[in-house]
């Protein structure tokens, strides 16, 4: 190894490639790996984000925020994680829950805006299942989405969310009870 860079791998020195070029090559390979991961996983992550947040705009923000953080650490994540998609899903669920906790607080305005904003209608806005799913607490919604939308087992959900299998079962039970009650009221009330 050279005196100026003790951390440089011996293979890079032995190859005759200057140290800076070897590092740039490693970074380019890492960026290419991450770009390929994003290309393959993005449609599924967007669907998962939409199911978590309840609308496509928040889903896109959530996916972008998480992928920015993951991209900055991709080299380590790809080396230490068996399933990067599960890692990203867990990060998305945690980021969504954190965002929900931050935004549920009341925000006071000094003055009202001059022009009221015209909200864009989501095509699923009046869909009873989506309304009921959106009303669930974030962790219950994450469990339901991972179980019934992504098709993960209870063990995979527990690993993804970083909770025990018992927590997954109890959250799923509570969520399904709430959904049955809400959707039963909708059917009985004639909203369908």
Coordinates of C-alpha atoms in Angstrom, one line a residue:
X1 CA 0.0 0.0 0.0
X2 CA 1.1 3.5 -0.6
X3 CA 2.1 5.8 2.3
X4 CA -0.5 8.4 1.4
X5 CA -3.5 6.1 1.4
X6 CA -3.5 3.1 3.8
X7 CA -7.2 2.3 3.1
X8 CA -6.7 1.7 -0.7
X9 CA -7.2 -2.0 -1.5
X10 CA -4.1 -3.8 -2.7
X11 CA -6.0 -5.0 -5.8
X12 CA -6.3 -1.4 -7.0
X13 CA -2.6 -0.8 -6.5
X14 CA -1.7 -4.1 -8.1
X15 CA -3.9 -3.4 -11.2
X16 CA -1.8 -0.3 -12.0
X17 CA -4.9 1.9 -12.0
X18 CA -4.4 5.2 -10.2
X19 CA -6.2 5.3 -6.8
X20 CA -8.5 8.2 -7.8
X21 CA -9.7 6.3 -11.0
X22 CA -10.3 3.1 -9.0
X23 CA -12.5 5.0 -6.6
X24 CA -14.4 6.7 -9.4
X25 CA -14.9 3.3 -11.0
X26 CA -16.3 1.9 -7.8
X27 CA -18.6 5.0 -7.4
X28 CA -19.8 4.6 -11.0
X29 CA -20.5 0.9 -10.4
X30 CA -22.4 1.7 -7.2
X31 CA -24.4 4.5 -9.0
X32 CA -25.2 2.0 -11.9
X33 CA -26.4 -0.6 -9.4
X34 CA -28.6 1.9 -7.6
X35 CA -30.0 3.2 -10.9
X36 CA -30.8 -0.4 -11.9
X37 CA -32.5 -1.0 -8.6
X38 CA -34.6 2.1 -8.9
X39 CA -35.6 1.2 -12.5
X40 CA -36.8 -2.2 -11.5
X41 CA -38.3 -1.4 -8.1
X42 CA -39.9 2.0 -8.7
X43 CA -43.3 0.9 -10.0
X44 CA -43.9 -1.3 -7.0
X45 CA -42.6 1.3 -4.6
X46 CA -44.9 3.9 -6.1
X47 CA -47.9 1.5 -5.7
X48 CA -46.9 0.8 -2.1
X49 CA -46.4 4.5 -1.4
X50 CA -49.9 5.3 -2.9
X51 CA -51.5 2.6 -0.7
X52 CA -49.6 4.0 2.4
X53 CA -50.3 7.7 1.8
X54 CA -53.7 7.5 0.1
X55 CA -52.8 9.7 -2.9
X56 CA -50.3 9.6 -5.7
X57 CA -48.7 13.0 -5.0
X58 CA -47.7 12.2 -1.4
X59 CA -46.6 8.8 -2.6
X60 CA -44.2 10.3 -5.1
X61 CA -42.8 12.6 -2.4
X62 CA -42.4 9.7 0.0
X63 CA -40.7 7.5 -2.5
X64 CA -38.4 10.3 -3.6
X65 CA -37.4 11.3 0.0
X66 CA -36.6 7.7 0.9
X67 CA -34.7 6.9 -2.3
X68 CA -32.6 10.0 -1.8
X69 CA -31.6 8.8 1.6
X70 CA -31.1 5.2 0.4
X71 CA -29.1 6.4 -2.6
X72 CA -26.6 8.2 -0.4
X73 CA -26.0 5.0 1.5
X74 CA -26.5 2.5 -1.3
X75 CA -23.0 1.0 -1.2
X76 CA -23.4 0.0 2.4
X77 CA -27.0 -1.1 2.0
X78 CA -26.4 -3.3 -1.0
X79 CA -23.5 -5.0 0.8
X80 CA -25.3 -5.6 4.2
X81 CA -28.9 -6.1 3.2
X82 CA -30.2 -9.3 1.6
X83 CA -33.4 -7.7 0.2
X84 CA -33.0 -4.0 -0.6
X85 CA -36.6 -3.7 -1.6
X86 CA -37.7 -4.8 1.9
X87 CA -35.3 -2.3 3.4
X88 CA -36.8 0.5 1.2
X89 CA -40.3 -0.5 2.1
X90 CA -39.4 -0.4 5.8
X91 CA -37.8 3.0 5.4
X92 CA -41.0 4.2 3.5
X93 CA -43.3 2.9 6.3
X94 CA -41.1 4.6 9.0
X95 CA -40.9 7.8 7.0
X96 CA -44.7 7.9 6.4
X97 CA -45.4 7.3 10.1
X98 CA -42.9 10.0 11.1
X99 CA -44.4 12.5 8.6
X100 CA -47.9 11.6 9.8
X101 CA -46.9 12.3 13.4
X102 CA -45.3 15.7 12.4
X103 CA -48.2 16.9 10.3
X104 CA -51.0 15.9 12.5
X105 CA -50.1 18.8 14.8
X106 CA -52.1 22.0 14.3
X107 CA -50.5 24.6 12.2
X108 CA -51.6 28.2 12.8
X109 CA -51.5 30.9 10.1
X110 CA -51.1 34.6 10.6
X111 CA -53.4 35.4 7.7
X112 CA -55.7 33.5 5.5
X113 CA -54.6 33.1 1.8
X114 CA -56.3 35.5 -0.6
X115 CA -57.3 32.9 -3.1
X116 CA -58.6 29.5 -1.9
X117 CA -56.8 26.6 -3.4
X118 CA -58.9 24.4 -5.6
X119 CA -58.2 20.8 -4.6
X120 CA -57.6 18.3 -7.3
X121 CA -59.9 15.3 -7.1
X122 CA -58.2 12.0 -6.6
X123 CA -60.0 9.3 -8.8
X124 CA -60.2 7.1 -5.7
X125 CA -61.5 9.8 -3.4
X126 CA -65.0 8.4 -3.3
X127 CA -64.0 4.8 -3.3
X128 CA -65.3 3.3 0.0
X129 CA -62.4 0.9 0.4
X130 CA -59.8 3.6 -0.1
X131 CA -61.7 5.9 2.3
X132 CA -61.8 3.3 4.9
X133 CA -58.1 2.4 4.4
X134 CA -57.1 6.0 4.5
X135 CA -58.9 6.4 7.9
X136 CA -56.7 3.6 9.5
X137 CA -53.8 4.6 11.7
X138 CA -50.5 4.5 9.7
X139 CA -49.1 1.3 11.2
X140 CA -52.4 -0.6 10.7
X141 CA -52.6 0.7 7.1
X142 CA -49.0 -0.4 6.5
X143 CA -49.8 -3.9 7.8
X144 CA -52.9 -4.2 5.6
X145 CA -51.1 -2.9 2.5
X146 CA -48.1 -5.2 3.0
X147 CA -50.3 -8.2 3.7
X148 CA -53.1 -7.8 1.1
X149 CA -51.7 -5.5 -1.5
X150 CA -48.0 -6.7 -1.6
X151 CA -48.8 -10.3 -0.5
X152 CA -46.2 -10.5 2.2
X153 CA -46.3 -13.1 5.0
X154 CA -46.6 -12.0 8.7
X155 CA -42.9 -12.8 9.2
X156 CA -41.9 -10.6 6.2
X157 CA -44.2 -7.8 7.4
X158 CA -42.6 -8.0 10.9
X159 CA -39.1 -7.8 9.3
X160 CA -40.1 -5.0 7.0
X161 CA -41.7 -2.9 9.8
X162 CA -39.2 -3.9 12.5
X163 CA -41.9 -5.2 14.8
X164 CA -42.8 -8.6 16.2
X165 CA -45.1 -11.1 14.5
X166 CA -47.6 -10.6 17.4
X167 CA -47.7 -6.9 16.7
X168 CA -48.4 -7.6 13.0
X169 CA -51.2 -10.0 14.0
X170 CA -52.8 -7.5 16.4
X171 CA -52.5 -4.6 14.1
X172 CA -54.0 -6.6 11.2
X173 CA -56.8 -7.8 13.5
X174 CA -57.6 -4.2 14.6
X175 CA -57.4 -2.9 11.0
X176 CA -59.7 -5.6 9.6
X177 CA -62.2 -5.0 12.4
X178 CA -62.2 -1.3 11.6
X179 CA -62.5 -1.9 7.9
X180 CA -65.4 -4.4 8.3
X181 CA -67.2 -1.9 10.6
X182 CA -66.6 1.0 8.3
X183 CA -67.5 -0.9 5.1
X184 CA -70.5 -2.5 6.8
X185 CA -71.8 0.9 7.7
X186 CA -71.3 2.1 4.1
X187 CA -73.2 -0.9 2.7
X188 CA -76.0 -0.6 5.2
X189 CA -76.2 3.2 4.8
X190 CA -76.6 2.8 1.0
X191 CA -73.5 4.7 0.1
X192 CA -72.3 2.0 -2.3

